[in-house]
Each structure stands twice: as structure tokens, then as C-alpha cells.
């Protein structure tokens, strides 16, 4: 996906408005899988999947972790 975004000059996916959408969009833009992102965050891949699918709401501590990891990807 990163190559497509670079080629087009924009992300063809609809703009992300919620946290789960923004999290998935950031991973997609960077070309990082859920598993890779979860490993960098130190969380189970199922937890990240649940955050992105809105089945689980991240805690405030987790939100800070998400922000730090996404900035460093």
C-alpha cells in the first residue's frame, strides 16, 4: 500500500475519522501488519485486532502507547 500511495500522491481510501480507522490507516500507509505493530507495542495481535474492529476500547495507557509506536513506525 505505501507504494500505491506514493505513486498516486494520496491515499485512495476514505479518510479515517475514528481511532480504529486512524490506527488501521496509519499501519496501511506505512505497510506494517497488525502482527508487526502489535509486537512493537508489546501487545497481543488479537488485542490490536480488537481495537481496530471496535470490539475493545484501548485504555488511556494504551492510547499513549499507540501514539508513541505509530510516531516511531
JSON list of C-alpha atoms in Angstrom, two decimals:
[
{"chain": "A", "resi": 1, "resn": "UNK", "atom": "CA", "xyz": [0.00, 0.00, 0.00]},
{"chain": "A", "resi": 2, "resn": "UNK", "atom": "CA", "xyz": [2.80, 2.53, 0.69]},
{"chain": "A", "resi": 3, "resn": "UNK", "atom": "CA", "xyz": [3.94, 2.23, -2.95]},
{"chain": "A", "resi": 4, "resn": "UNK", "atom": "CA", "xyz": [0.41, 2.84, -4.21]},
{"chain": "A", "resi": 5, "resn": "UNK", "atom": "CA", "xyz": [0.07, 5.92, -2.01]},
{"chain": "A", "resi": 6, "resn": "UNK", "atom": "CA", "xyz": [3.43, 7.25, -3.23]},
{"chain": "A", "resi": 7, "resn": "UNK", "atom": "CA", "xyz": [2.50, 6.55, -6.86]},
{"chain": "A", "resi": 8, "resn": "UNK", "atom": "CA", "xyz": [-0.91, 8.23, -6.62]},
{"chain": "A", "resi": 9, "resn": "UNK", "atom": "CA", "xyz": [0.29, 11.01, -4.36]},
{"chain": "A", "resi": 10, "resn": "UNK", "atom": "CA", "xyz": [-2.61, 10.39, -1.99]},
{"chain": "A", "resi": 11, "resn": "UNK", "atom": "CA", "xyz": [-4.33, 7.64, -0.01]},
{"chain": "A", "resi": 12, "resn": "UNK", "atom": "CA", "xyz": [-7.27, 6.36, -2.09]},
{"chain": "A", "resi": 13, "resn": "UNK", "atom": "CA", "xyz": [-9.06, 5.02, 0.98]},
{"chain": "A", "resi": 14, "resn": "UNK", "atom": "CA", "xyz": [-11.77, 7.16, 2.64]},
{"chain": "A", "resi": 15, "resn": "UNK", "atom": "CA", "xyz": [-10.44, 9.50, 5.32]},
{"chain": "A", "resi": 16, "resn": "UNK", "atom": "CA", "xyz": [-10.21, 7.95, 8.77]},
{"chain": "A", "resi": 17, "resn": "UNK", "atom": "CA", "xyz": [-12.36, 9.63, 11.38]},
{"chain": "A", "resi": 18, "resn": "UNK", "atom": "CA", "xyz": [-12.32, 7.29, 14.39]},
{"chain": "A", "resi": 19, "resn": "UNK", "atom": "CA", "xyz": [-9.38, 5.94, 16.37]},
{"chain": "A", "resi": 20, "resn": "UNK", "atom": "CA", "xyz": [-9.74, 2.40, 14.95]},
{"chain": "A", "resi": 21, "resn": "UNK", "atom": "CA", "xyz": [-9.84, 3.79, 11.42]},
{"chain": "A", "resi": 22, "resn": "UNK", "atom": "CA", "xyz": [-6.86, 6.07, 12.05]},
{"chain": "A", "resi": 23, "resn": "UNK", "atom": "CA", "xyz": [-4.87, 3.19, 13.53]},
{"chain": "A", "resi": 24, "resn": "UNK", "atom": "CA", "xyz": [-5.57, 0.93, 10.55]},
{"chain": "A", "resi": 25, "resn": "UNK", "atom": "CA", "xyz": [-4.90, 3.76, 8.08]},
{"chain": "A", "resi": 26, "resn": "UNK", "atom": "CA", "xyz": [-1.53, 4.56, 9.67]},
{"chain": "A", "resi": 27, "resn": "UNK", "atom": "CA", "xyz": [-0.49, 0.90, 9.52]},
{"chain": "A", "resi": 28, "resn": "UNK", "atom": "CA", "xyz": [-1.67, 0.62, 5.91]},
{"chain": "A", "resi": 29, "resn": "UNK", "atom": "CA", "xyz": [0.16, 3.78, 4.86]},
{"chain": "A", "resi": 30, "resn": "UNK", "atom": "CA", "xyz": [3.37, 2.52, 6.46]},
{"chain": "A", "resi": 31, "resn": "UNK", "atom": "CA", "xyz": [2.93, -1.01, 5.13]},
{"chain": "A", "resi": 32, "resn": "UNK", "atom": "CA", "xyz": [3.06, -2.60, 8.58]},
{"chain": "A", "resi": 33, "resn": "UNK", "atom": "CA", "xyz": [0.97, -5.64, 9.52]},
{"chain": "A", "resi": 34, "resn": "UNK", "atom": "CA", "xyz": [-1.14, -5.94, 12.64]},
{"chain": "A", "resi": 35, "resn": "UNK", "atom": "CA", "xyz": [1.26, -8.57, 13.95]},
{"chain": "A", "resi": 36, "resn": "UNK", "atom": "CA", "xyz": [4.31, -6.32, 13.42]},
{"chain": "A", "resi": 37, "resn": "UNK", "atom": "CA", "xyz": [2.58, -3.36, 15.02]},
{"chain": "A", "resi": 38, "resn": "UNK", "atom": "CA", "xyz": [1.39, -5.45, 17.98]},
{"chain": "A", "resi": 39, "resn": "UNK", "atom": "CA", "xyz": [4.93, -6.74, 18.54]},
{"chain": "A", "resi": 40, "resn": "UNK", "atom": "CA", "xyz": [6.30, -3.19, 18.57]},
{"chain": "A", "resi": 41, "resn": "UNK", "atom": "CA", "xyz": [3.60, -2.20, 21.05]},
{"chain": "A", "resi": 42, "resn": "UNK", "atom": "CA", "xyz": [4.17, -5.24, 23.22]},
{"chain": "A", "resi": 43, "resn": "UNK", "atom": "CA", "xyz": [0.52, -6.31, 22.97]},
{"chain": "A", "resi": 44, "resn": "UNK", "atom": "CA", "xyz": [-1.11, -9.45, 21.65]},
{"chain": "A", "resi": 45, "resn": "UNK", "atom": "CA", "xyz": [-2.04, -9.23, 17.95]},
{"chain": "A", "resi": 46, "resn": "UNK", "atom": "CA", "xyz": [-5.63, -10.12, 18.93]},
{"chain": "A", "resi": 47, "resn": "UNK", "atom": "CA", "xyz": [-5.75, -7.03, 21.14]},
{"chain": "A", "resi": 48, "resn": "UNK", "atom": "CA", "xyz": [-4.73, -4.80, 18.25]},
{"chain": "A", "resi": 49, "resn": "UNK", "atom": "CA", "xyz": [-7.26, -6.52, 16.00]},
{"chain": "A", "resi": 50, "resn": "UNK", "atom": "CA", "xyz": [-9.96, -5.91, 18.61]},
{"chain": "A", "resi": 51, "resn": "UNK", "atom": "CA", "xyz": [-9.01, -2.23, 18.86]},
{"chain": "A", "resi": 52, "resn": "UNK", "atom": "CA", "xyz": [-9.24, -1.84, 15.09]},
{"chain": "A", "resi": 53, "resn": "UNK", "atom": "CA", "xyz": [-12.54, -3.72, 14.88]},
{"chain": "A", "resi": 54, "resn": "UNK", "atom": "CA", "xyz": [-14.04, -1.72, 17.77]},
{"chain": "A", "resi": 55, "resn": "UNK", "atom": "CA", "xyz": [-14.56, -4.83, 19.87]},
{"chain": "A", "resi": 56, "resn": "UNK", "atom": "CA", "xyz": [-12.26, -3.45, 22.55]},
{"chain": "A", "resi": 57, "resn": "UNK", "atom": "CA", "xyz": [-11.64, 0.14, 23.65]},
{"chain": "A", "resi": 58, "resn": "UNK", "atom": "CA", "xyz": [-7.99, 0.95, 24.45]},
{"chain": "A", "resi": 59, "resn": "UNK", "atom": "CA", "xyz": [-7.23, 2.30, 27.91]},
{"chain": "A", "resi": 60, "resn": "UNK", "atom": "CA", "xyz": [-5.61, 5.70, 28.31]},
{"chain": "A", "resi": 61, "resn": "UNK", "atom": "CA", "xyz": [-2.25, 3.99, 28.87]},
{"chain": "A", "resi": 62, "resn": "UNK", "atom": "CA", "xyz": [-2.78, 2.01, 25.65]},
{"chain": "A", "resi": 63, "resn": "UNK", "atom": "CA", "xyz": [-3.69, 5.19, 23.76]},
{"chain": "A", "resi": 64, "resn": "UNK", "atom": "CA", "xyz": [-0.35, 6.73, 24.78]},
{"chain": "A", "resi": 65, "resn": "UNK", "atom": "CA", "xyz": [1.42, 3.56, 23.65]},
{"chain": "A", "resi": 66, "resn": "UNK", "atom": "CA", "xyz": [-0.40, 3.61, 20.31]},
{"chain": "A", "resi": 67, "resn": "UNK", "atom": "CA", "xyz": [0.62, 7.22, 19.72]},
{"chain": "A", "resi": 68, "resn": "UNK", "atom": "CA", "xyz": [4.29, 6.56, 20.56]},
{"chain": "A", "resi": 69, "resn": "UNK", "atom": "CA", "xyz": [4.54, 3.45, 18.40]},
{"chain": "A", "resi": 70, "resn": "UNK", "atom": "CA", "xyz": [2.80, 4.98, 15.39]},
{"chain": "A", "resi": 71, "resn": "UNK", "atom": "CA", "xyz": [5.07, 8.01, 15.55]},
{"chain": "A", "resi": 72, "resn": "UNK", "atom": "CA", "xyz": [8.09, 5.70, 15.51]},
{"chain": "A", "resi": 73, "resn": "UNK", "atom": "CA", "xyz": [6.94, 3.47, 12.63]}
]
